[in-house]
Coordinates of C-alpha atoms and ligand atoms in Angstrom, one line a residue:
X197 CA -118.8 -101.1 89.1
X198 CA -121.5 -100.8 92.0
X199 CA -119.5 -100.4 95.3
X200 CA -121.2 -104.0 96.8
X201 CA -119.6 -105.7 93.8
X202 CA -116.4 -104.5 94.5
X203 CA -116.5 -104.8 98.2
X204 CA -118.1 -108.8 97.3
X205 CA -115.1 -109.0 94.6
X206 CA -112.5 -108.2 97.8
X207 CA -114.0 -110.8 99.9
X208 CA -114.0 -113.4 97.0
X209 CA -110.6 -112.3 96.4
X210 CA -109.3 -112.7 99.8
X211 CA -110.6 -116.6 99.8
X212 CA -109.8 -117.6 96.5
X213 CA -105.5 -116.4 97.0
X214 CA -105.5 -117.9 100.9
X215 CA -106.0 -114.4 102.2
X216 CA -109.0 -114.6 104.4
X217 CA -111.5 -117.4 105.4
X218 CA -114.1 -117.4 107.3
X219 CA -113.7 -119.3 110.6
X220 CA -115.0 -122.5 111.4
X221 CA -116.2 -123.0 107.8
X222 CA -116.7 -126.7 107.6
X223 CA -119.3 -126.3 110.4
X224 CA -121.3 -123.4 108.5
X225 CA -118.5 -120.8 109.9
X226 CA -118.7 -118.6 113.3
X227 CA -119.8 -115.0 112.7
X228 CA -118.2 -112.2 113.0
X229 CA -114.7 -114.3 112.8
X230 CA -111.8 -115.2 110.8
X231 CA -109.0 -116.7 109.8
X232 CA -105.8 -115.8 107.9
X233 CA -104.7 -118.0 105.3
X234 CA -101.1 -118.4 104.1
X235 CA -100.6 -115.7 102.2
X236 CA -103.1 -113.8 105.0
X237 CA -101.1 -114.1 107.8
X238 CA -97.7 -112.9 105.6
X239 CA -99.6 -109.7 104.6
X240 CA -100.6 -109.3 108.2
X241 CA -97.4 -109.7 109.7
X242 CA -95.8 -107.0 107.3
X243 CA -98.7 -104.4 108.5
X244 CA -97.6 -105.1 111.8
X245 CA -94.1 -104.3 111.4
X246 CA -94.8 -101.5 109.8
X247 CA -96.1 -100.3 112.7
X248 CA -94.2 -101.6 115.3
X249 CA -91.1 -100.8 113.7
X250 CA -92.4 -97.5 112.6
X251 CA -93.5 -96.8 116.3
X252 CA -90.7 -98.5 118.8
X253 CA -87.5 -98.3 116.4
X254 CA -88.2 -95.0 114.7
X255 CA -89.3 -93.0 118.2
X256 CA -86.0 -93.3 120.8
X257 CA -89.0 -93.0 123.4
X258 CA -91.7 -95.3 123.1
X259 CA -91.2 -98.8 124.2
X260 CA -92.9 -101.9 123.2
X261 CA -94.8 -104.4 125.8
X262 CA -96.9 -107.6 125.2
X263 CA -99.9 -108.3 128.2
X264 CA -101.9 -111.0 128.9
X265 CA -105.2 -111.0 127.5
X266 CA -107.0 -112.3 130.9
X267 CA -106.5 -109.2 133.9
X268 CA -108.0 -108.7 137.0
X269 CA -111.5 -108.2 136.5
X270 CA -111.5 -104.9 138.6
X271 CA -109.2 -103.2 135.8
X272 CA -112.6 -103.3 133.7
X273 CA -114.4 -101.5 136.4
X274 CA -112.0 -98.8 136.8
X275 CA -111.8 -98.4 133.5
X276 CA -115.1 -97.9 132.7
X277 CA -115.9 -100.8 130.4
X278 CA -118.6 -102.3 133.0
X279 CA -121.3 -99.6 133.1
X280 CA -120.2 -97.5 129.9
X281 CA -118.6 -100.1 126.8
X282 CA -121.6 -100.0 125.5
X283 CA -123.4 -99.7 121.9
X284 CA -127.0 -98.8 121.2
X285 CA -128.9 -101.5 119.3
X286 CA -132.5 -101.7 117.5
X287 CA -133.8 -104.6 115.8
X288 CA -136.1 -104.3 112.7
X289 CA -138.8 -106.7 113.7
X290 CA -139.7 -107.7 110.1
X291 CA -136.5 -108.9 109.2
X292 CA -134.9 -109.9 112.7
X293 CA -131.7 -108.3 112.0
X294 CA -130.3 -106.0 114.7
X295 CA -128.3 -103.1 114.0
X296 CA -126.2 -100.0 115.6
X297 CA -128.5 -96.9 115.7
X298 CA -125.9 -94.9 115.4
X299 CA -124.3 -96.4 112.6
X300 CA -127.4 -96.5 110.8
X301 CA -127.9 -92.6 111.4
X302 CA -124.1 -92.0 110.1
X303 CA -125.1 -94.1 107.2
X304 CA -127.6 -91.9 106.6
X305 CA -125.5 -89.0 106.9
X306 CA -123.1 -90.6 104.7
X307 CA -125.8 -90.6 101.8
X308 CA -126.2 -86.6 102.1
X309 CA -122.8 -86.4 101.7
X310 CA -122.3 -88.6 99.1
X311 CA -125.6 -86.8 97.3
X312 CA -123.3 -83.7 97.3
X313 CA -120.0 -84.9 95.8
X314 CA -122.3 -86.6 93.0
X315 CA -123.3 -83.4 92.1
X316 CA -119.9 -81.8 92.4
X317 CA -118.7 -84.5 90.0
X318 CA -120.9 -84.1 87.5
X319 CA -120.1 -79.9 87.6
X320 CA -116.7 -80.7 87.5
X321 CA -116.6 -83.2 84.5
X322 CA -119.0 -80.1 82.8
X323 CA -117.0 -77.4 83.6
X324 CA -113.3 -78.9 83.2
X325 CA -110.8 -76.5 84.0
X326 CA -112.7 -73.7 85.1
X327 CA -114.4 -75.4 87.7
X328 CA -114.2 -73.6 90.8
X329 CA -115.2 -76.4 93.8
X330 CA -115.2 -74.3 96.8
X331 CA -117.8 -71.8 94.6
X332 CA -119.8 -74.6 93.5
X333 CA -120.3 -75.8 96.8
X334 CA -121.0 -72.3 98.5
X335 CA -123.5 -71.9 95.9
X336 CA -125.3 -74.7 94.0
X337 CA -128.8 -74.8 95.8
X338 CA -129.0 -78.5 95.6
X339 CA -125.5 -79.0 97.4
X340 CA -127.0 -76.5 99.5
X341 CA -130.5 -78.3 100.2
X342 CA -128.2 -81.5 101.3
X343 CA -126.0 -79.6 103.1
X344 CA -128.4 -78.1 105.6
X345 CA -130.3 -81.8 105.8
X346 CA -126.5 -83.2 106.7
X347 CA -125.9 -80.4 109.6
X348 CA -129.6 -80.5 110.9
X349 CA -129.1 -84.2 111.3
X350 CA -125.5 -84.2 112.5
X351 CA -126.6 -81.7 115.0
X352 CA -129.4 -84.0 116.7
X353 CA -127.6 -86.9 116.4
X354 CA -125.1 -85.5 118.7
X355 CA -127.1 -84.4 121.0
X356 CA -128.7 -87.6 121.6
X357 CA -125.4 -89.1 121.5
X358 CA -124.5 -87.3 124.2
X359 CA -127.4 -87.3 126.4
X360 CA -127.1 -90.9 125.9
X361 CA -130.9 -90.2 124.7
X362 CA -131.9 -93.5 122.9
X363 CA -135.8 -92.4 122.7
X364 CA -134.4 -89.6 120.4
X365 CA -132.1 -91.9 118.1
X366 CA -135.5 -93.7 117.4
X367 CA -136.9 -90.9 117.1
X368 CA -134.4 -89.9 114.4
X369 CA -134.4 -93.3 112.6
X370 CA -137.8 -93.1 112.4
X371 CA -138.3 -89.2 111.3
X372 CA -135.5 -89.8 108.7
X373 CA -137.6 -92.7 107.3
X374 CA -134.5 -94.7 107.5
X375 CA -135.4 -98.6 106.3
X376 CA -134.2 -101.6 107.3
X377 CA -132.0 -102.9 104.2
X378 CA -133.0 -106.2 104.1
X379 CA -136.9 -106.2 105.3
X380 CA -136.8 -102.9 103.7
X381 CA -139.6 -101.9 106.1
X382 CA -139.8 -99.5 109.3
X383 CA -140.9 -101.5 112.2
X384 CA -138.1 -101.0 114.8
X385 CA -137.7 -101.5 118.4
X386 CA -136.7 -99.2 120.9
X387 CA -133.2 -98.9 121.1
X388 CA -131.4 -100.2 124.0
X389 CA -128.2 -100.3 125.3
X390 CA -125.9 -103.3 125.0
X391 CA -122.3 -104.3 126.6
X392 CA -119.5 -105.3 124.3
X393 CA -117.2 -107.2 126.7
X394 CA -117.1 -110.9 126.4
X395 CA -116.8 -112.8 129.7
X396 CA -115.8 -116.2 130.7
X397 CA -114.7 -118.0 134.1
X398 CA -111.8 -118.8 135.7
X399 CA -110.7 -121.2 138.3
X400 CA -113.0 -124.8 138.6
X401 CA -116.2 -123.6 140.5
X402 CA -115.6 -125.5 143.1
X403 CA -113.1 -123.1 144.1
X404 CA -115.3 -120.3 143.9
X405 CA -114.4 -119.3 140.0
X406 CA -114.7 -115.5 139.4
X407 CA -116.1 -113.9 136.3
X408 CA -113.0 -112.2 134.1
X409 CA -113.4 -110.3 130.8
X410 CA -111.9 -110.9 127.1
X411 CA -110.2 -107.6 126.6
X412 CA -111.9 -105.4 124.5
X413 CA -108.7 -103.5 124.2
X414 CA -105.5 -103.8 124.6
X415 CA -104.7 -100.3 126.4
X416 CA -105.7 -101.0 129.7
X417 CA -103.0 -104.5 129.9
X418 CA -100.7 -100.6 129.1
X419 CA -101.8 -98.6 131.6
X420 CA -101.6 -101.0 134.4
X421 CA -98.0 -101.9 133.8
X422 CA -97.6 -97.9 133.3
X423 CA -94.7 -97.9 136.0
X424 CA -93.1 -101.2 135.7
X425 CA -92.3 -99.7 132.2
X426 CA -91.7 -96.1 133.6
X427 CA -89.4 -97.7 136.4
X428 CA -87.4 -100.4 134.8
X429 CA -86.6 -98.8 131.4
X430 CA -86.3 -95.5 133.2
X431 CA -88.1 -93.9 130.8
X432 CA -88.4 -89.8 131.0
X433 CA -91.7 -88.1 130.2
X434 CA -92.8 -87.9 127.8
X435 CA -92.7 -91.8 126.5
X436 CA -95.3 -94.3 124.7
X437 CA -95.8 -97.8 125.1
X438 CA -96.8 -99.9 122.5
X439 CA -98.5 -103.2 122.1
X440 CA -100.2 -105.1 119.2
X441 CA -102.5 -107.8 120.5
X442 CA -105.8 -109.4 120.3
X443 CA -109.2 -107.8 121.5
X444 CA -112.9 -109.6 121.6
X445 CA -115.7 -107.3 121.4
X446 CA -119.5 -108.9 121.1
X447 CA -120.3 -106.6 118.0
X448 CA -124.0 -105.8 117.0
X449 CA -123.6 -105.8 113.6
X450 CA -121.4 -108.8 111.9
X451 CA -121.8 -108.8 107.7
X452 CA -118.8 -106.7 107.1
X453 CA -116.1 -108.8 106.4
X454 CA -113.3 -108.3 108.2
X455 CA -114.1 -104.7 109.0
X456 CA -115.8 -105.5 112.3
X457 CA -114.7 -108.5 114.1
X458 CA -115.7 -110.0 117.3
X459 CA -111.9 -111.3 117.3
X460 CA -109.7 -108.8 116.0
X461 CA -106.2 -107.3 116.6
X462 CA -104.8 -104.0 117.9
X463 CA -102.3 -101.7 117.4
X464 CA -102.3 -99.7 120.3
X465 CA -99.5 -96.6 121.4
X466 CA -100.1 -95.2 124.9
X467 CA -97.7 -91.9 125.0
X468 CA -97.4 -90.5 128.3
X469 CA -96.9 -86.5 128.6
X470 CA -97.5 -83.6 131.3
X471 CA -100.6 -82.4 131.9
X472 CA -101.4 -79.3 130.2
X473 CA -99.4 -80.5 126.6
X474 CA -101.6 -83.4 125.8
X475 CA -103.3 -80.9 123.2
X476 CA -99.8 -80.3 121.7
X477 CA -98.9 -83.8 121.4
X478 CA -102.4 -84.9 120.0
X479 CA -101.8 -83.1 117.3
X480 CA -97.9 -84.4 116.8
X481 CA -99.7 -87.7 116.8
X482 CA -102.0 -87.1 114.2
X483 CA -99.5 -85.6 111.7
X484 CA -97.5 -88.6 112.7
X485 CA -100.5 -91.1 111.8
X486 CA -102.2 -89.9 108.9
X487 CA -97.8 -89.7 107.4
X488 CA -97.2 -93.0 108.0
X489 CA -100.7 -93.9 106.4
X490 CA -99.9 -91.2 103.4
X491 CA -96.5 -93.3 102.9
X492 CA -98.0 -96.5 101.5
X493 CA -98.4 -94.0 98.3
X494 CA -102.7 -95.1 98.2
X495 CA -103.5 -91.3 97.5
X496 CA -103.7 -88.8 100.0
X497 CA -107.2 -87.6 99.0
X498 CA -108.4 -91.0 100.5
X499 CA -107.7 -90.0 103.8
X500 CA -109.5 -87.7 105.8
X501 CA -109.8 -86.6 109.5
X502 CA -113.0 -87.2 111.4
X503 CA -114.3 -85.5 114.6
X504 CA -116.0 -87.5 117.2
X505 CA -119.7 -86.6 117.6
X506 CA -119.6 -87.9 121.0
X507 CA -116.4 -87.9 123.2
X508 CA -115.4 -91.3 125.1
X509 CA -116.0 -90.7 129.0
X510 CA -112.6 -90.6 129.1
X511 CA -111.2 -87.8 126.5
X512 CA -111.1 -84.4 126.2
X513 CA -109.9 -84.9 122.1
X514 CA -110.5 -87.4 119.7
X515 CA -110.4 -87.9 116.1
X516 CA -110.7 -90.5 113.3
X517 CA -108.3 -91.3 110.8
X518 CA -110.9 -92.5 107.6
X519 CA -109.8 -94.1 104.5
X520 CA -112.6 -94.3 101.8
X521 CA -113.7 -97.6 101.6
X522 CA -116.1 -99.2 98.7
X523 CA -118.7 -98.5 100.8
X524 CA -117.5 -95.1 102.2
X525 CA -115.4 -92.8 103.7
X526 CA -114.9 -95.1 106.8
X527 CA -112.6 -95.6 110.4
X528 CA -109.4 -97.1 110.3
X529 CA -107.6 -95.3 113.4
X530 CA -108.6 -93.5 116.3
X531 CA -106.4 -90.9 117.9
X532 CA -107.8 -90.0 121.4
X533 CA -106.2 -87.5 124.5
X534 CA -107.2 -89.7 127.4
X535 CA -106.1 -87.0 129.8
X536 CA -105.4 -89.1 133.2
X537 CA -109.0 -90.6 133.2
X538 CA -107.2 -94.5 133.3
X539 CA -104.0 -93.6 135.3
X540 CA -106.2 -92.1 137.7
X541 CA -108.9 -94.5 138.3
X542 CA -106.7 -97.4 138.3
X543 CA -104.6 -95.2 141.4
X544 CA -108.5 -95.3 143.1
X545 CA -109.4 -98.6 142.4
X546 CA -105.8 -100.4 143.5
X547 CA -105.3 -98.0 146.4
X548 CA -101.2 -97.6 144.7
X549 CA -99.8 -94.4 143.6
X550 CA -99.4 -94.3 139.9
X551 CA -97.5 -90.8 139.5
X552 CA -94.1 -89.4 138.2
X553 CA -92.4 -87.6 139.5
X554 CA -90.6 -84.7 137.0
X555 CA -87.5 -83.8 137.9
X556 CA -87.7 -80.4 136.1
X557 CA -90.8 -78.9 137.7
X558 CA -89.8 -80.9 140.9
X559 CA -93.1 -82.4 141.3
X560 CA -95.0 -85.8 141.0
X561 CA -98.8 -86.0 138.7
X562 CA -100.4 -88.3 137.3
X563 CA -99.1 -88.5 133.8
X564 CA -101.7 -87.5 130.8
X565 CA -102.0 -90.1 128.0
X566 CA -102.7 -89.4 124.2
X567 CA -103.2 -93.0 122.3
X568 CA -103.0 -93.8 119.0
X569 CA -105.4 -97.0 118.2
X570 CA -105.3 -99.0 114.9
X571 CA -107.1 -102.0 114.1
X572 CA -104.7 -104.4 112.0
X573 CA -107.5 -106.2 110.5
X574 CA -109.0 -103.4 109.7
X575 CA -105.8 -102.2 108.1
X576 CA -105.7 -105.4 106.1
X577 CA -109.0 -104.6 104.2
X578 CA -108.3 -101.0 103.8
X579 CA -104.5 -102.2 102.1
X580 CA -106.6 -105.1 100.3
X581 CA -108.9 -102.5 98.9
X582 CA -106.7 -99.7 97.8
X583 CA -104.4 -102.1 96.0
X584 CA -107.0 -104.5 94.1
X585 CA -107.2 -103.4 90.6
X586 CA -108.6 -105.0 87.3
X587 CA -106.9 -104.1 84.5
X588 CA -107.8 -104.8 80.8
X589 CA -104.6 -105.5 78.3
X590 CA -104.5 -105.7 74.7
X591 CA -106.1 -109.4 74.3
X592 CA -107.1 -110.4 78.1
X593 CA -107.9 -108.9 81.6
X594 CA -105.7 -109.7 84.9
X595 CA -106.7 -108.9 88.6
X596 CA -103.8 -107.6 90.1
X597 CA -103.1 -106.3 93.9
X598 CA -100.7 -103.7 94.0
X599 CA -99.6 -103.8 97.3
X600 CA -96.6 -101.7 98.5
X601 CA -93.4 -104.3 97.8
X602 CA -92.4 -104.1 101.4
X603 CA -95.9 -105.7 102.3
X604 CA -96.0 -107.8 99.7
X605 CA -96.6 -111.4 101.1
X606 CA -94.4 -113.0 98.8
X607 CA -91.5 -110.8 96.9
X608 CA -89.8 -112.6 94.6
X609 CA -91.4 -115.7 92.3
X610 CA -89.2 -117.6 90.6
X611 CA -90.6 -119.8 87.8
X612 CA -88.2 -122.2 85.2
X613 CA -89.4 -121.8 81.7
X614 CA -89.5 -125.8 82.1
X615 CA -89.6 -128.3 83.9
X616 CA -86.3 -130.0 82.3
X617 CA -83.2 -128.9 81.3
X618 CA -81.3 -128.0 85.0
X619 CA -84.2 -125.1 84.5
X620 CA -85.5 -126.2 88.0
X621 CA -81.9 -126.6 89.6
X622 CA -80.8 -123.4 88.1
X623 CA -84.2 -121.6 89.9
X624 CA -83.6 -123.6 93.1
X625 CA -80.1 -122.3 93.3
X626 CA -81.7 -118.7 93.0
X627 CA -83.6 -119.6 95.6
X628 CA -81.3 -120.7 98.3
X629 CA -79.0 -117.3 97.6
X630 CA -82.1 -115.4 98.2
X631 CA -84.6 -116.7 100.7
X632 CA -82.7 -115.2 104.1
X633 CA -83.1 -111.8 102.8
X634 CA -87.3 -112.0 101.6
X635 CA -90.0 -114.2 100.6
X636 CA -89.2 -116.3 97.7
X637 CA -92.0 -118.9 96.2
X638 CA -91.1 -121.1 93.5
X639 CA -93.8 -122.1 90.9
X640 CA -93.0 -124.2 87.8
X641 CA -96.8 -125.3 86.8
X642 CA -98.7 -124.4 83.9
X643 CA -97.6 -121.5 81.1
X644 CA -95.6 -118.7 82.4
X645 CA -98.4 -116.6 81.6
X646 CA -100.7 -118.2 84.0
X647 CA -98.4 -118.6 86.9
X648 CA -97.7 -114.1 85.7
X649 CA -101.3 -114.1 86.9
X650 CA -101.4 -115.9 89.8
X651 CA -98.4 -113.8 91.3
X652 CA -100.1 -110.9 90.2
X653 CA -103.4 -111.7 92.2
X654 CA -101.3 -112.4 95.3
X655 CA -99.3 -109.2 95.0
X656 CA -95.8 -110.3 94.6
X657 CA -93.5 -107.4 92.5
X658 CA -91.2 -109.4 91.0
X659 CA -91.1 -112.4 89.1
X660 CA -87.8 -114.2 87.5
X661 CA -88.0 -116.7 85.0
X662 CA -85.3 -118.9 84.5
X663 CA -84.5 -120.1 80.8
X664 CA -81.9 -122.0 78.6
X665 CA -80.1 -118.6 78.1
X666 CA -79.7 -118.2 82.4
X667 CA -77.7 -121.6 82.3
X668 CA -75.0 -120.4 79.8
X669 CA -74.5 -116.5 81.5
X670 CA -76.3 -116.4 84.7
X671 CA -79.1 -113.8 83.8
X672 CA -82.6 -114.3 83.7
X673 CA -85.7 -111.9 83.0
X674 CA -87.3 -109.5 85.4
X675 CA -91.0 -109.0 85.3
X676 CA -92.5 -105.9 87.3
X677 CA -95.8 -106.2 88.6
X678 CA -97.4 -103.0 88.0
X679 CA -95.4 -102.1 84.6
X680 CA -95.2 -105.9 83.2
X681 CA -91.6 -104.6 81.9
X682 CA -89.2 -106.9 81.6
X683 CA -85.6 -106.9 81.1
X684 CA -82.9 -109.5 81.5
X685 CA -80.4 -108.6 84.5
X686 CA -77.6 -110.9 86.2
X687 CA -79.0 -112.9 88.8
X688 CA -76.0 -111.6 90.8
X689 CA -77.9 -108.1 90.6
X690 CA -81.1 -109.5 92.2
X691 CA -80.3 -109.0 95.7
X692 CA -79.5 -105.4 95.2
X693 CA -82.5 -104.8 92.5
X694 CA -85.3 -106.8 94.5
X695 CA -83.8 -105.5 98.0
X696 CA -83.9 -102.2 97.8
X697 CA -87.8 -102.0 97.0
X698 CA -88.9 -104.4 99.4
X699 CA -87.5 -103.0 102.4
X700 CA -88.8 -100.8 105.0
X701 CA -86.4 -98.1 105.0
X702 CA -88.0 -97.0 101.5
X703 CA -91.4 -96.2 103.5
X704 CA -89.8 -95.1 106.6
X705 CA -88.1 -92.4 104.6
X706 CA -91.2 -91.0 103.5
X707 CA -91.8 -90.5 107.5
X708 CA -89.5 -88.6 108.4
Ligands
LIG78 P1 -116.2 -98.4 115.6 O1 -116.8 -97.0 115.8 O2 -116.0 -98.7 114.1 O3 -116.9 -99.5 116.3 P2 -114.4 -97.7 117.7 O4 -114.4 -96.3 117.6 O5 -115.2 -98.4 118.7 O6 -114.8 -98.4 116.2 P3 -111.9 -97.9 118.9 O7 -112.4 -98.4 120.1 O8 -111.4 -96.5 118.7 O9 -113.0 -98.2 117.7 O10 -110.8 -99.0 118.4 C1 -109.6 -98.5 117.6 C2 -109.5 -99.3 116.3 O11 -109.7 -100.7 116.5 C3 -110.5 -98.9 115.3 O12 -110.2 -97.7 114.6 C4 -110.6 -100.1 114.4 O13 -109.5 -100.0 113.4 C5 -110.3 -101.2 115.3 N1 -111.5 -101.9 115.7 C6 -112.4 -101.6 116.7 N2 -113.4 -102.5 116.7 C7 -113.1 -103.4 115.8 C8 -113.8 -104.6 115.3 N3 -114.9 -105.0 115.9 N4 -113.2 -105.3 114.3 C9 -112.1 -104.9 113.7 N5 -111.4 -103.8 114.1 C10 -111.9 -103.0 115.1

């Protein structure tokens, strides 16, 4: 199946089960924003414990903390976001769409690559066994030919990245032919710079209102309260903070899904170390993120690393956690060593000391930060899109999302075979025994077979069905969602069976 089918399957997906919807809809929808239906916002809420647990319970150090959205608008100054959180936009002028140039130029880059692992497929499904990839790649003058077209580009595109050079990313647009997708034409504009932030005002203006800024991450609400934190959980260096919260950010570019949001949520983990062993710890953090990624089983050769082209004004390391997408290899995390670029400009700009002072070199700095940054929306699609599967059977076809049980919105479905007989009662009774410990829905509409299906499209491992036999010895049947086994257990065994693959602790194993 075409990867835009797929990708437009997801988003159908997400509306049809009460994932996703887009906001506003009755009034023709707002773009760039949406909602979480009910099954949505249970999916979400799992992702975020994941992480929050996975962060603040499983690291003795790092601490959680939840800030306002609204801050003093000087913190955006200091940190930069002012002058510098910007994008570079172009507009086609056939079409009237705008776009990112440099997202367009890594789309382009993107097609090299993908140019070359067609070819490597097609060796490898002639060769079998024998094929030797790291040959074939070394070799193969058509991998080659798209190779040196990929690091020519990459090259420039850096450059101009980091001489903040927009006449060259035209230049490159246009000298790579690149097209707009839905004019299909050339006629672009310059590219000019554009600032993210949202901003809005407080206070009646009577009063002499003053401007303030939506947050366009969550990170700075952490840095500023860096030493309340530090002071009043005495916390030793080196310690993290951690926060999940929302961020606005006026994106250029708004048809993909949930992918990029104006309205979207972070996960965000300051950690706090000595100067000098930030490198050290960057690289702890990444083995820690890309594990806790690995854990939800989706195939580690979907993961990759992905060094920044152009470093943030603040970092002196940062890398890309990518998961491949329908429509690519594409971000889902950043991991950046933010040295003391924030700590230190927020000490300038509020005229207070923000230091430590470490009692085993017997000296106060300005702590270094490394920062792991994960979008939970973002998240949410790339789970969505690594468990969706179709699957044909013997006489019919079911869509079913196999999402790791402990993220499962709903875990256990519990459907009477009918609708008389104390069937109900007996599944009720299941129920109540059960629903303190995970999400139970009952269902008793339409054939079992149909409401099989519907769990299956929402995700939910098990299913119970309740019949004549359950009421004489208190067993019922067990259906797995990604087998369709079935087997009859004692409903007294559910707790233990269900349990023990919809908690945590069986991914936070795999972390450790
Ligand atoms: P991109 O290059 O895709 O715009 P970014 O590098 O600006 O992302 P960061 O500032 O590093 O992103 O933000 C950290 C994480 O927050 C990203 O990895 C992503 O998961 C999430 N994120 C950022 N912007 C958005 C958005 N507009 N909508 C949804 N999630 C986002």
């Amino acid at each position: 199946m075409a990867q835009e089918d797929i990708f437009k399957k997801l988003v159908a997906h997400c509306k049809e089960y009460g994932f996703v919807f887009q906001s506003s809809e009755i009034y023709d929808g707002l773009g760039a924003v949406y909602d979480y239906g009910q099954m949505g916002v249970e999916l979400k809420n799992n992702i975020k414990k994941y992480w929050w647990d996975s962060m603040v319970l499983l690291h003795e150090n790092v601490v959680g903390l939840d800030s306002a959205i609204f801050m003093h608008p000087t913190i955006w100054k200091a940190s930069g976001h002012v002058d510098a959180f910007n994008d570079p936009l172009i507009d086609n002028k056939d079409s009237k769409k705008r776009y990112r140039a440099d997202v367009l130029i890594e789309d382009q880059l993107g097609k090299f690559e993908e140019k070359m692992n067609k070819e490597v497929a097609k060796a490898k499904k002639r060769f079998g066994d024998a094929f030797d990839e790291q040959q074939f790649r070394e070799t193969n003058p058509r991998v080659l030919a798209n190779k040196q077209k990929y690091d020519e580009l990459h090259a420039r595109f850096a450059k101009a990245l980091n001489d903040s050079n927009l006449e060259e990313l035209k230049q490159i647009i246009i000298d790579q032919e690149i097209v707009c997708p839905i004019s299909g034409s050339r006629n672009w504009t310059d590219v000019r710079q554009f600032n993210l932030m949202f901003s809005t005002e407080m206070g009646s203006t009577a009063d002499g209102a003053s401007k303030i800024f939506l947050r366009p991450e969550t990170a700075q609400g952490i840095f500023v309260n860096y030493l309340n934190v530090q002071k009043t959980g005495r916390m030793k260096i080196p310690f993290g903070i951690a926060q999940i919260g929302k961020a606005f950010r006026n994106e250029i570019v708004a048809r993909q899904f949930i992918f990029r949001m104006r309205e979207f949520e972070q996960m965000e983990m300051q950690f706090f170390v000595r100067p000098g062993t930030e490198l050290d710890w960057f690289n702890k953090w990444k083995d820690t993120r890309i594990a806790w990624h690995r854990a939800l089983g989706f195939g580690d050769e979907n993961y990759r690393f992905h060094e920044h082209e152009k470093l943030a004004h603040y970092a002196n390391a940062a890398v890309d956690v990518e998961y491949k997408f329908p429509f690519g290899f594409k971000e889902v995390e950043g991991i950046h060593s933010r040295t003391d670029f924030d700590l230190s400009q927020h000490e300038e700009y509020s005229g207070k000391k923000i230091r430590y002072f470490d009692p085993e070199l017997n000296e106060s700095y300005v702590p270094y930060v490394v920062e792991t940054s994960i979008g939970v929306d973002r998240m949410f699609l790339q789970v969505v899109a690594a468990s969706y599967c179709e699957e044909q059977l013997e006489k019919d076809s079911r869509v079913v999302l196999k999402l790791p049980a402990p993220l499962a919105p709903i875990k256990l479905a519990v459907l009477p075979l009918v609708k008389k007989d104390g069937l109900p009662e007996k599944a009720r009774e299941i129920i109540d025994s059960l629903k303190f410990d995970f999400n139970c829905q009952y269902d008793e509409k339409d054939s079992i077979g149909k409401r099989y299906r519907r769990q299956d499209a929402i995700g939910t491992p098990f299913c119970v069905t309740v019949d004549h036999q359950s009421a004489e010895d208190n067993t019922v049947t067990i259906r797995y969602r990604d087998t369709m086994k079935q087997e009859r257990v004692a409903i007294s065994d559910l707790g233990n069976i269900i349990g023990g693959q919809v908690n945590f602790k069986g991914l936070f194993g795999k972390l450790n």
